[in-house]
mmCIF file of C-alpha atoms in Angstrom:
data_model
loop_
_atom_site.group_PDB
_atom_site.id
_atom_site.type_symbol
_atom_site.label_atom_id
_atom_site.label_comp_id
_atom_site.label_asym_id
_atom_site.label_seq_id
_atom_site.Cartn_x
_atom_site.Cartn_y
_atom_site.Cartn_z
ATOM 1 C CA UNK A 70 -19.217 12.481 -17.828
ATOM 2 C CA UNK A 71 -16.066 13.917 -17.346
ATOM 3 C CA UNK A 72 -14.084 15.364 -14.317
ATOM 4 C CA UNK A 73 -12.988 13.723 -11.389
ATOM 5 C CA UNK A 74 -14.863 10.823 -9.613
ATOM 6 C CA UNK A 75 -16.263 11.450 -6.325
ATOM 7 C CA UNK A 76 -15.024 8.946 -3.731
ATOM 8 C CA UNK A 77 -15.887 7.710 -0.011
ATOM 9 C CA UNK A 78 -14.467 5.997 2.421
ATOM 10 C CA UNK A 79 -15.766 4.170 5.054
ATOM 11 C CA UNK A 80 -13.007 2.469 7.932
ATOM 12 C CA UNK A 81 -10.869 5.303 9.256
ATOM 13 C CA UNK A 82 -8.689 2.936 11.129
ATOM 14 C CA UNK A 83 -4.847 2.509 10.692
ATOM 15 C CA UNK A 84 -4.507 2.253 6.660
ATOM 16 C CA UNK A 85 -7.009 4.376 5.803
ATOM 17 C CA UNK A 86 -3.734 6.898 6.088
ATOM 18 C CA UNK A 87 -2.610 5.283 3.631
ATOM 19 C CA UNK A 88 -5.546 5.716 1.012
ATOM 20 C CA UNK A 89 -6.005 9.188 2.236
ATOM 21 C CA UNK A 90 -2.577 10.136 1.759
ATOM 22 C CA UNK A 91 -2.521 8.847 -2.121
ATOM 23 C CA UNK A 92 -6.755 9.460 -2.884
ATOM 24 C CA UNK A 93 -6.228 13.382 -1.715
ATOM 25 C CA UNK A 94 -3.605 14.044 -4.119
ATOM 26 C CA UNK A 95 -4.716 11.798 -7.539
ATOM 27 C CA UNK A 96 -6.550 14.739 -9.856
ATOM 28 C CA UNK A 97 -8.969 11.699 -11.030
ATOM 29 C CA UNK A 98 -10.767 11.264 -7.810
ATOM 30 C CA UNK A 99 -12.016 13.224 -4.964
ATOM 31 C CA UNK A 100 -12.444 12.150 -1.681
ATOM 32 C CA UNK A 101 -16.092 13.993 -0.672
ATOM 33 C CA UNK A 102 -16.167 12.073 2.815
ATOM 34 C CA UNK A 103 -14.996 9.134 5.291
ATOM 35 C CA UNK A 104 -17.348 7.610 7.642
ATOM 36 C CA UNK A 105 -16.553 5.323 11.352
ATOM 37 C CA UNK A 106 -18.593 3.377 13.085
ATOM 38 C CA UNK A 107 -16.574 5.794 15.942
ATOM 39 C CA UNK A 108 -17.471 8.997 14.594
ATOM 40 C CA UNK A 109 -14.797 10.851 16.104
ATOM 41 C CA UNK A 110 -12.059 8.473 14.402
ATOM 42 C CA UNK A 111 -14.037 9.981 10.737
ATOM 43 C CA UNK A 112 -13.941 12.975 12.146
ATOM 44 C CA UNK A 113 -9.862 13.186 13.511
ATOM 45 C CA UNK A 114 -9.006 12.005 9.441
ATOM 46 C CA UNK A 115 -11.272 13.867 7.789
ATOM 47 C CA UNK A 116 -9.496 16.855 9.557
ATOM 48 C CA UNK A 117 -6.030 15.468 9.238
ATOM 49 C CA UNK A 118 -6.368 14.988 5.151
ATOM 50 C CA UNK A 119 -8.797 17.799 4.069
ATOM 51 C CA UNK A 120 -11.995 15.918 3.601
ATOM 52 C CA UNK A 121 -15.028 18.102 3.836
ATOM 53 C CA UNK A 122 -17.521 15.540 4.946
ATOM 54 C CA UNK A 123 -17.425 13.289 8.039
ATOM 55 C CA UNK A 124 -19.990 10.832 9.993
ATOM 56 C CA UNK A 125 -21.197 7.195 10.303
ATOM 57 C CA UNK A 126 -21.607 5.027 7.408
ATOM 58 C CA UNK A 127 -24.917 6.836 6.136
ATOM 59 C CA UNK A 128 -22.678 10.222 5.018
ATOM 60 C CA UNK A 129 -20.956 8.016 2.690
ATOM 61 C CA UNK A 130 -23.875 5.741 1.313
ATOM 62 C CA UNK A 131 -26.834 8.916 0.976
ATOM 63 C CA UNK A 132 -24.441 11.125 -1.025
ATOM 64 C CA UNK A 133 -25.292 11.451 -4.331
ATOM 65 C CA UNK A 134 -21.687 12.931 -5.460
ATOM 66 C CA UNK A 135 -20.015 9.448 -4.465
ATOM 67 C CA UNK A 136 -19.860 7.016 -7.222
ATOM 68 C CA UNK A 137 -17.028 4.727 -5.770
ATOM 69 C CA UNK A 138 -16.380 3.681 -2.047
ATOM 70 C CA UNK A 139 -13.329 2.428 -0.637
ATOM 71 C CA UNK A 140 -14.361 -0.226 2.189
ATOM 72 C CA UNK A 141 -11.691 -0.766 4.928
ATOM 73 C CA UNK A 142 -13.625 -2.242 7.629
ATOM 74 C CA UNK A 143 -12.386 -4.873 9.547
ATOM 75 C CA UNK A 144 -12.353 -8.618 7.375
ATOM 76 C CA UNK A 145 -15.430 -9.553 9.250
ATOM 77 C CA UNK A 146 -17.633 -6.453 7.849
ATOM 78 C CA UNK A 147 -16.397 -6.581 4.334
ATOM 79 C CA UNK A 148 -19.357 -8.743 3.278
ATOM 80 C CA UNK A 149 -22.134 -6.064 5.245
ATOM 81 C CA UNK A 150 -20.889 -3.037 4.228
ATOM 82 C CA UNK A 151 -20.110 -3.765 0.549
ATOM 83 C CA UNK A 152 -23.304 -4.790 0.203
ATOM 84 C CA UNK A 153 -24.521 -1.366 1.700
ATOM 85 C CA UNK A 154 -23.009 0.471 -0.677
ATOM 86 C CA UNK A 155 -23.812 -1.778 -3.754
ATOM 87 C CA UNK A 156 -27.456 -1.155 -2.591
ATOM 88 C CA UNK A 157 -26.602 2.251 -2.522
ATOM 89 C CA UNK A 158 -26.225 1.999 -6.579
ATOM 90 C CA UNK A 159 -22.296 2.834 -6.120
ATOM 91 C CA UNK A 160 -19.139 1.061 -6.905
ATOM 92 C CA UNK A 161 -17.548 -0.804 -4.172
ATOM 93 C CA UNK A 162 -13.277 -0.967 -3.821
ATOM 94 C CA UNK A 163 -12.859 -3.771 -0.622
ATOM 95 C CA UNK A 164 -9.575 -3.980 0.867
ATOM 96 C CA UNK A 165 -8.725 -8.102 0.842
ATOM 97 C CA UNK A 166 -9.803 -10.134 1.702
ATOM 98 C CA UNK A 167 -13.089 -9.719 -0.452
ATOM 99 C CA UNK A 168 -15.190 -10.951 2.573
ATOM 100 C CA UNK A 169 -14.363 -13.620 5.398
ATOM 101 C CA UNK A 170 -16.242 -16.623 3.778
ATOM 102 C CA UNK A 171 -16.975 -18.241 -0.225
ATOM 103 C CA UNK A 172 -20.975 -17.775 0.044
ATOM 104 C CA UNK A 173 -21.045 -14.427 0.969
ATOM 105 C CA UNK A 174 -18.368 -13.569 -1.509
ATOM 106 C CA UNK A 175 -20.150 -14.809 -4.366
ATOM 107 C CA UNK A 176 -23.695 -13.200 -3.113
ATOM 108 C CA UNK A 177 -22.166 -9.838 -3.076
ATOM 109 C CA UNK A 178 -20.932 -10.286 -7.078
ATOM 110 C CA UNK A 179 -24.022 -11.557 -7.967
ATOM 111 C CA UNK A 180 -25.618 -8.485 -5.656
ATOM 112 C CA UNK A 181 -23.001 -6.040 -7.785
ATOM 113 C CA UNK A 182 -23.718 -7.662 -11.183
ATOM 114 C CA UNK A 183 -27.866 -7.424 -10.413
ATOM 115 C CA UNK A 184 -27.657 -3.551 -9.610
ATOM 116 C CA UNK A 185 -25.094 -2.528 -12.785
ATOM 117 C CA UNK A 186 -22.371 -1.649 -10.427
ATOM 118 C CA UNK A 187 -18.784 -3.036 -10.573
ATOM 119 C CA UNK A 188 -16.846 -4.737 -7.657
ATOM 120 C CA UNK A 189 -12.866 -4.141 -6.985
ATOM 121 C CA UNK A 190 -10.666 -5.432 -4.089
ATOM 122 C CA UNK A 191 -7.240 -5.086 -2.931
ATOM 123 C CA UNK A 192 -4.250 -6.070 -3.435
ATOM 124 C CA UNK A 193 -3.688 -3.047 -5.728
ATOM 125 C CA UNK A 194 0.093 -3.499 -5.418
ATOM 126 C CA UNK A 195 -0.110 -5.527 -8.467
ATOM 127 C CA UNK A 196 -0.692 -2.770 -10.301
ATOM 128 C CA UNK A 197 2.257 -1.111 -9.004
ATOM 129 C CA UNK A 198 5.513 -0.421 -11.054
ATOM 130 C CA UNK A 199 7.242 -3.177 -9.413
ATOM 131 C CA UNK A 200 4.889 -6.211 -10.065
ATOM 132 C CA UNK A 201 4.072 -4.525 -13.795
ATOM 133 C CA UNK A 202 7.609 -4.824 -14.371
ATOM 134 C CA UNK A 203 7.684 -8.247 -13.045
ATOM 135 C CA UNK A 204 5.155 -8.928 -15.739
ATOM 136 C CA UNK A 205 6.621 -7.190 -18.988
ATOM 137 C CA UNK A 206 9.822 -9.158 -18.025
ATOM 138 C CA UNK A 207 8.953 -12.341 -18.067
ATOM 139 C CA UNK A 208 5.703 -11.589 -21.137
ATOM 140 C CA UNK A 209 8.844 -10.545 -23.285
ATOM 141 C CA UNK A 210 10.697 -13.978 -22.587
ATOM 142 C CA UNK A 211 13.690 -13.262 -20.576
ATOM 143 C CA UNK A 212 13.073 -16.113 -18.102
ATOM 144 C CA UNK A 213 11.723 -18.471 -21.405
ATOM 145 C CA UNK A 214 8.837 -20.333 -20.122
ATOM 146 C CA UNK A 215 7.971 -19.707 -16.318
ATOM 147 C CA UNK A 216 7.662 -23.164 -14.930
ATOM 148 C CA UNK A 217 7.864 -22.770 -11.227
ATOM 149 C CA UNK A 218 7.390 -20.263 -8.040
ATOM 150 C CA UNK A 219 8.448 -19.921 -4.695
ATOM 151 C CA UNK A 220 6.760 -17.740 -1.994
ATOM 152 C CA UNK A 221 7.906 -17.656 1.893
ATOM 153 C CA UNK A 222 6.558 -15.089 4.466
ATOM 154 C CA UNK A 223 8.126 -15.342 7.486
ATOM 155 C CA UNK A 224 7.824 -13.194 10.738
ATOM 156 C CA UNK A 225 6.704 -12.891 14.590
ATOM 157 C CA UNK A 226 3.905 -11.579 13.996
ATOM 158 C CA UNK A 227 2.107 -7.758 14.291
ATOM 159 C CA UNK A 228 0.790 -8.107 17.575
ATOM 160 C CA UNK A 229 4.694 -6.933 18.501
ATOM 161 C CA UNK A 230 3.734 -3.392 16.377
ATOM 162 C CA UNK A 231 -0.269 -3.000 15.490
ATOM 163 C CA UNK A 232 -2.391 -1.230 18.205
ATOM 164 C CA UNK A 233 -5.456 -3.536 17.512
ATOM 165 C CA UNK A 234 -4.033 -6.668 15.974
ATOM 166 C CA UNK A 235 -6.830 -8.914 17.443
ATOM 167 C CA UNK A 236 -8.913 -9.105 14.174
ATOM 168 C CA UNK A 237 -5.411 -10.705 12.864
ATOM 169 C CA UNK A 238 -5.670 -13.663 14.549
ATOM 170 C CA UNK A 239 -9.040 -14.352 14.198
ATOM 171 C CA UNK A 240 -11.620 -15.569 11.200
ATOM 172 C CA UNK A 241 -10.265 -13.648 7.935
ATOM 173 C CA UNK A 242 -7.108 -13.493 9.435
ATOM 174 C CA UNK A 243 -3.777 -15.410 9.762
ATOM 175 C CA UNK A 244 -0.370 -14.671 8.037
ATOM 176 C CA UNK A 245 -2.613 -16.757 5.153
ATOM 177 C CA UNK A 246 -6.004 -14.496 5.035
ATOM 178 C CA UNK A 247 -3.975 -11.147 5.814
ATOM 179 C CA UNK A 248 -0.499 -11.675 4.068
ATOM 180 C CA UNK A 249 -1.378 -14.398 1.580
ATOM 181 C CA UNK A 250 -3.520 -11.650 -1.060
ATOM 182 C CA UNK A 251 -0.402 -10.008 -1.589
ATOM 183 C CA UNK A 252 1.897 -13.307 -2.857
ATOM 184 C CA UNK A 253 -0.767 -15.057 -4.187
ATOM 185 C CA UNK A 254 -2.549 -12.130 -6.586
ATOM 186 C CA UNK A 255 0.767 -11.644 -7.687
ATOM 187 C CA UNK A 256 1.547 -15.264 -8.282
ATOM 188 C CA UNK A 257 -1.623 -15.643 -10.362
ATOM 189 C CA UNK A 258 -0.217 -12.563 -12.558
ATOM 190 C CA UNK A 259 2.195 -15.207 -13.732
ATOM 191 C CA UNK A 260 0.643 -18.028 -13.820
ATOM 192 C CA UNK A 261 -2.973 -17.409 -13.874
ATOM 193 C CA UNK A 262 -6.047 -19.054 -11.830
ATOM 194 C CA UNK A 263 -5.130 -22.249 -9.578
ATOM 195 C CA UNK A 264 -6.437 -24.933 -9.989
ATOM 196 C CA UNK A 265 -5.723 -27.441 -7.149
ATOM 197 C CA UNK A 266 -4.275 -26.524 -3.638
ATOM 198 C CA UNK A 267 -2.492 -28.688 -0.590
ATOM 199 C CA UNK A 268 -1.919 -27.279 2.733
ATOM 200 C CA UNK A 269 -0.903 -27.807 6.064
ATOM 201 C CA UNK A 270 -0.677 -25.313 9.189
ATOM 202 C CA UNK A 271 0.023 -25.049 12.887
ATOM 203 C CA UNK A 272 -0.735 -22.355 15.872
ATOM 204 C CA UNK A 273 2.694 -21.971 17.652
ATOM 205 C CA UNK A 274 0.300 -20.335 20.990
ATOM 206 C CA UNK A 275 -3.455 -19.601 21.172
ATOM 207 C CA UNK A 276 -2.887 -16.566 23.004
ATOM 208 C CA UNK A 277 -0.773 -13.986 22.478
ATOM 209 C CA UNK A 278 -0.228 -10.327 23.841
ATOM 210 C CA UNK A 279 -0.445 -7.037 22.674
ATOM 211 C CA UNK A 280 3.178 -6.097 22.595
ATOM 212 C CA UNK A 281 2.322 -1.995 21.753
ATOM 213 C CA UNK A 282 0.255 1.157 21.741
ATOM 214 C CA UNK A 283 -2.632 1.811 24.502
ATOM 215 C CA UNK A 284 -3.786 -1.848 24.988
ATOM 216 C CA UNK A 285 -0.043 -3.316 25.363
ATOM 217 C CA UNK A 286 0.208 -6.296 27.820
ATOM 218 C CA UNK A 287 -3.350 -7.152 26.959
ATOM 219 C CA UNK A 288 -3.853 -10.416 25.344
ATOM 220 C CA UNK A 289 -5.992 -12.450 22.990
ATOM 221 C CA UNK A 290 -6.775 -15.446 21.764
ATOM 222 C CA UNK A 291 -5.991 -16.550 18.298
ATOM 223 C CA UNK A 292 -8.355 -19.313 16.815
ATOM 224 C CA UNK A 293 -6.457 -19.849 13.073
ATOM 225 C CA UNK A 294 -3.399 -21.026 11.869
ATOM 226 C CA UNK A 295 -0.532 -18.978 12.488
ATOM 227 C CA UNK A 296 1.926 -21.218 10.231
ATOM 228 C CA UNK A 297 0.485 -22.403 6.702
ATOM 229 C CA UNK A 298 2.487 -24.205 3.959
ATOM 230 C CA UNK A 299 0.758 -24.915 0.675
ATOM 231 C CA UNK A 300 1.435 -26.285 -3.155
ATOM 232 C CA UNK A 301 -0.313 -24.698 -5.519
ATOM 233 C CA UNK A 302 -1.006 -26.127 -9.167
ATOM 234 C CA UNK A 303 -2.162 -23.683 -11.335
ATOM 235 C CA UNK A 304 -4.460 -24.002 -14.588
ATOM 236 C CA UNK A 305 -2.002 -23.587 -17.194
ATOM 237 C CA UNK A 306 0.593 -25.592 -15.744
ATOM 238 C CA UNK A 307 2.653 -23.950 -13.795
ATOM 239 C CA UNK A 308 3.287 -25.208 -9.753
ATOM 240 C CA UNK A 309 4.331 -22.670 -6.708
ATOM 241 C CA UNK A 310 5.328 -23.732 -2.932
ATOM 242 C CA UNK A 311 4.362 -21.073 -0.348
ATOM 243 C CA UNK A 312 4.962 -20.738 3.252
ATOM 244 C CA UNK A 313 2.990 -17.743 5.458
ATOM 245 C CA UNK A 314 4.388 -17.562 9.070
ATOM 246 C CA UNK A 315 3.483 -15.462 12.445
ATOM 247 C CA UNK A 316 5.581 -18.338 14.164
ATOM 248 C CA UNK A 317 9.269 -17.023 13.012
ATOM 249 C CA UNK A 318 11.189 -15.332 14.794
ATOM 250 C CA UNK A 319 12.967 -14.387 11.528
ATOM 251 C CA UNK A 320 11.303 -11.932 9.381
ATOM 252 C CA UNK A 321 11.666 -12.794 5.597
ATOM 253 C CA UNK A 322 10.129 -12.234 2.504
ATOM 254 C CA UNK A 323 11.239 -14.066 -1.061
ATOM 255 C CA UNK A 324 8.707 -14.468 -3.971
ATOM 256 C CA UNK A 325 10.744 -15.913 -7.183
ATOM 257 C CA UNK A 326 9.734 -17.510 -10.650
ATOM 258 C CA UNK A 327 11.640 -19.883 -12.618
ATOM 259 C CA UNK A 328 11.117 -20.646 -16.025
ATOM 260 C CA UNK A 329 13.159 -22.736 -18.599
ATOM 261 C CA UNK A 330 15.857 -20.306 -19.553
ATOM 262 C CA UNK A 331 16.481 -18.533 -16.313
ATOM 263 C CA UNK A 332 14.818 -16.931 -12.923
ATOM 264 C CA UNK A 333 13.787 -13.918 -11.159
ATOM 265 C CA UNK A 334 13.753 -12.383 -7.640
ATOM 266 C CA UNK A 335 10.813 -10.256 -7.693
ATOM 267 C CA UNK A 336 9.936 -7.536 -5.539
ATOM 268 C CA UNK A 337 8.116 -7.684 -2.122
ATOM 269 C CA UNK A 338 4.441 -7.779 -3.543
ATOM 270 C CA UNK A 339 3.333 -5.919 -0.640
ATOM 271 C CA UNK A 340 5.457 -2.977 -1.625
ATOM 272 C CA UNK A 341 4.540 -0.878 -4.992
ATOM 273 C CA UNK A 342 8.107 -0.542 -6.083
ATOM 274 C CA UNK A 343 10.977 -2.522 -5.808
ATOM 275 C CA UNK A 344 13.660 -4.295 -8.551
ATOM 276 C CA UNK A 345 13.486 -7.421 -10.797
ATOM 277 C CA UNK A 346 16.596 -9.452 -10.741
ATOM 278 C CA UNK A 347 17.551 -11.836 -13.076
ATOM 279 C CA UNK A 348 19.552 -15.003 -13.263
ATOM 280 C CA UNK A 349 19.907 -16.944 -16.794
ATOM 281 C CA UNK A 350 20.814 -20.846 -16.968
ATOM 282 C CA UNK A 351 24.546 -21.291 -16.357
ATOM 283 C CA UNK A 352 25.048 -17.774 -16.024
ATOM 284 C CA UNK A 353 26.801 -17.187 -11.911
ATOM 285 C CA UNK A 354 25.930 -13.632 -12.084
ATOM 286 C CA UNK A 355 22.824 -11.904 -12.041
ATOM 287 C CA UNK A 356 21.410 -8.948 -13.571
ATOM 288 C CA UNK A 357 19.154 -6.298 -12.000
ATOM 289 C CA UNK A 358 16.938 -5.718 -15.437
ATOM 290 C CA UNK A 359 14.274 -3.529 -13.851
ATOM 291 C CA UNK A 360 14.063 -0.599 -10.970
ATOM 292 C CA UNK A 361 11.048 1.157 -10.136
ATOM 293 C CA UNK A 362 10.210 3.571 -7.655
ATOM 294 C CA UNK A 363 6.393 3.346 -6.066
ATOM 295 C CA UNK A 364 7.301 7.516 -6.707
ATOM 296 C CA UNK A 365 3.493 8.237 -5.268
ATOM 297 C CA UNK A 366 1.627 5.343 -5.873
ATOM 298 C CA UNK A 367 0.592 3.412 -3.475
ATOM 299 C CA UNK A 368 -2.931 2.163 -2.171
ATOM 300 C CA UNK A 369 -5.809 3.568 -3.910
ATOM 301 C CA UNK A 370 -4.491 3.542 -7.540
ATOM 302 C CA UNK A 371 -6.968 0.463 -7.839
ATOM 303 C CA UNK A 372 -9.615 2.596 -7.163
ATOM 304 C CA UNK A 373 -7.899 5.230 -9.908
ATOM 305 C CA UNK A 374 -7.833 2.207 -12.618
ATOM 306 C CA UNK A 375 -11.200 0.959 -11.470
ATOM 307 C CA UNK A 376 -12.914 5.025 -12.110
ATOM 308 C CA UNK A 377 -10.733 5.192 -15.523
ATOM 309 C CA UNK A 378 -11.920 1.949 -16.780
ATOM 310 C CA UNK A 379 -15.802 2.313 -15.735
ATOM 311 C CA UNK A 380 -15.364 5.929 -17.998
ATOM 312 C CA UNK A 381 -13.735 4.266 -20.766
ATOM 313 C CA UNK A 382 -15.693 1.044 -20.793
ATOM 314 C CA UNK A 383 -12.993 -1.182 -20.303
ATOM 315 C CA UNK A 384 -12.716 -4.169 -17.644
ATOM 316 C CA UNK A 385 -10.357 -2.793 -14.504
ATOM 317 C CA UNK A 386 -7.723 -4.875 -13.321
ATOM 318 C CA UNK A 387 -8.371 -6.150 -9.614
ATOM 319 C CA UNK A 388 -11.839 -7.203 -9.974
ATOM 320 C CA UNK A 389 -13.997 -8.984 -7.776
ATOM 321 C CA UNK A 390 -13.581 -12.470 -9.597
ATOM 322 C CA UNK A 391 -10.098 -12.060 -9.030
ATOM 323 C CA UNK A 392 -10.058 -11.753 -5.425
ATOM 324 C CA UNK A 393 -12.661 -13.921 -5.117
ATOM 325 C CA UNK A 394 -10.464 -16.933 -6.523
ATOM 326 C CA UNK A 395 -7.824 -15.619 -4.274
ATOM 327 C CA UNK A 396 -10.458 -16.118 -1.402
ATOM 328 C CA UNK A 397 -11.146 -19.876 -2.569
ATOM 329 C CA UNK A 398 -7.787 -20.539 -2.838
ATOM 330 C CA UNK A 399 -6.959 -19.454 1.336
ATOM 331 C CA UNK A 400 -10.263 -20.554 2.303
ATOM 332 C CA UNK A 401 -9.577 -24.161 1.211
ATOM 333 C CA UNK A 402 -5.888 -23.963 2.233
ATOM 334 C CA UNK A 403 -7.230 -22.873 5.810
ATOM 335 C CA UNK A 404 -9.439 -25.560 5.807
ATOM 336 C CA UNK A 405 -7.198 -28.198 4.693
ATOM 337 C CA UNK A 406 -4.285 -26.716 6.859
ATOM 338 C CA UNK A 407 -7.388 -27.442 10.201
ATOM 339 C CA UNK A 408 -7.015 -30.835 8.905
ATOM 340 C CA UNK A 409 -10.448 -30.842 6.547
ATOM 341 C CA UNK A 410 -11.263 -31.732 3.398
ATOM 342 C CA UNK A 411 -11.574 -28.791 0.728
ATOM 343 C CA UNK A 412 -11.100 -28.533 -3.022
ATOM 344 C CA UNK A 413 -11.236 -25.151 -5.136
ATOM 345 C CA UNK A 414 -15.016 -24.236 -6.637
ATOM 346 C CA UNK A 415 -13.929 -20.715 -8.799
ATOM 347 C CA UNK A 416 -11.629 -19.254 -11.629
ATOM 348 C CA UNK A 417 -10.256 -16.395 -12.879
ATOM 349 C CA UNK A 418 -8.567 -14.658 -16.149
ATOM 350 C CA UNK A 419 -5.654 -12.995 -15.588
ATOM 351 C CA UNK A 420 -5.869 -8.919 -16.182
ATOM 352 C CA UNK A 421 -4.153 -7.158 -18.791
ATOM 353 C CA UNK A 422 -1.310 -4.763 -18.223
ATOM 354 C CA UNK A 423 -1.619 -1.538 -17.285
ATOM 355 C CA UNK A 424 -0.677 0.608 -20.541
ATOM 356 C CA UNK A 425 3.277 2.185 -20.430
ATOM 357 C CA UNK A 426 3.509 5.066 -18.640
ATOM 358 C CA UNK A 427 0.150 4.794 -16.685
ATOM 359 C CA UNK A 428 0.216 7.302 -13.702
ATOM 360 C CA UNK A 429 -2.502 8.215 -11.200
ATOM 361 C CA UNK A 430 -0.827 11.441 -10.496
ATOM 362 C CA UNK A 431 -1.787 12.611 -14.188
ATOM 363 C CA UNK A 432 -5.073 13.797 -14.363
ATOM 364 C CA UNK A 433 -7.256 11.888 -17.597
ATOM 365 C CA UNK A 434 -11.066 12.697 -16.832
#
């Protein structure tokens, strides 16, 4: 086959802008339709970014032209709707977390694996310029051997900002379930699967209000932990401390690596661009030795890696294994950080690089 992929999307709530505004424009892929469970909200995007088809979930998952669907429900419907579409006989993208629980997690793999159709799941910011610098800088030894990381996550929270942040606070949410994909994908770039976690966590209130939007002043009740602090031990040897926090008043971000001949800020792993900063042993200054620009990518380019690599044959590089350790790994921090006991049950490998020079905006099909 050859020619660009067709693509649907089903979720047209507040970041499907965000995959419309990248999928519309990458020559590999085109968007054919977007589907609600509110018709009218697939209808208002489909409008807003030029797609042709709109509906419920069926417009997506009867078309014959889609071979890939991007699934941005709400964390609780990851597991139902992924399934849908793997049933469908197309490939699934899931924005993280993969679902809200282990078991269902691993049925819809085994579910994807059964039917010959491949899974993928956000973060794709990994595969951004910043985080692929990240790697390259450290794979070609300028830190020596990375020993050690440090993640922190701080802020109030975004029921101050998100219309609808109720889901947030919920199951499959928390600064750990929503935030913690970002750091800890990114982490395991490094470092590779973990092998042993320890947390501990807090709720600051169990209800909090709606601080924006239509529904501001309403308020909610929050049933996770809003504050989670975890060590993480990873396969290979390498150890990380992490903190994820709705309970700060300061907003703050740090994710760093240190390894036997020096260290490295890296950038925001939520962000696609950013710079790598390095500091060698005994050296008091440091030395910005990468800048990249996200210069138009942004979410979706997994879905652009996952089409490319399904053509050429090759394994893509946010698979579902992937984000299914990631899953492990915050589902037994959560339930350690409720006070239970919990140990880690999966693996993973970590991907390979994205080639120099890789672009989404290019078109390869």
């Amino acid at each position: 086959m050859s020619g660009p992929v067709g693509i649907g999307i089903i979720g047209a709530g507040v970041i499907s802008n965000q995959y419309l505004k990248n999928l519309t424009t990458y020559p590999d892929v085109t968007v054919v339709a977007i589907a609600d469970l509110i018709p009218e909200k697939a209808r208002s995007q489909a409008e807003e970014y030029g797609v042709a088809l709109h509906g419920t979930n069926e417009v997506v998952l009867d078309n014959p032209e889609i071979e890939l669907v991007i699934n941005i429900t709400t964390p609780d419907a990851h597991a139902e709707v992924a399934n849908q579409v793997v049933a469908a006989g197309k490939h699934v993208w899931n924005e993280k977390p993969l679902t809200d629980g282990l078991d269902t997690a691993k049925e819809l793999l085994a579910n994807a694996e059964a039917k010959g159709v491949r899974v993928g799941c956000a973060p794709d910011t990994v595969l951004g310029p910043g985080w692929q610098a990240v790697r390259r800088v450290i794979e070609r030894g300028d830190i020596g051997e990375p020993l050690t990381g440090q993640i922190l996550f701080q802020s109030p929270g975004p029921e101050k900002w998100h219309p609808n942040p109720d889901f947030l606070f919920q199951a499959g949410g928390g600064p750990l379930l929503d935030i913690g994909p970002y750091y800890l994908t990114a982490m395991t770039q490094v470092f590779g699967p973990v092998a042993k976690v320890s947390a501990h966590g807090s709720r600051a209130h169990d209800v909090r209000t709606i601080g924006d939007g239509p529904r501001a002043g309403e308020s909610f009740d929050v049933t996770v932990p809003t504050h989670v602090g975890a060590l993480l031990e990873y396969r290979d040897g390498g150890k990380a401390q992490a903190v994820f926090s709705f309970d700060s008043a300061i907003s703050r971000t740090t994710i760093e690596v240190t390894g036997t001949e020096g260290a490295i800020v890296c950038p925001d792993p939520n962000q696609f661009g950013g710079e790598v900063v390095l500091t060698r042993n005994h050296e008091k200054e440091s030395t910005v030795v990468a800048t990249t620009e996200a210069d138009g990518q942004g979410r979706g380019i997994g879905a652009v890696d996952m089409i490319r690599s399904i053509r050429a044959g090759e394994d893509h590089r946010a698979p579902g294994r992937q984000a299914l350790h990631i899953l492990d790994v915050m589902l037994t921090g959560e339930a350690q950080a409720n006070g239970q006991d919990a140990t880690l049950s999966t693996d993973s490998q970590k991907p390979a690089l994205l080639p120099e020079g890789w672009d989404p905006k290019v078109a390869t099909l």
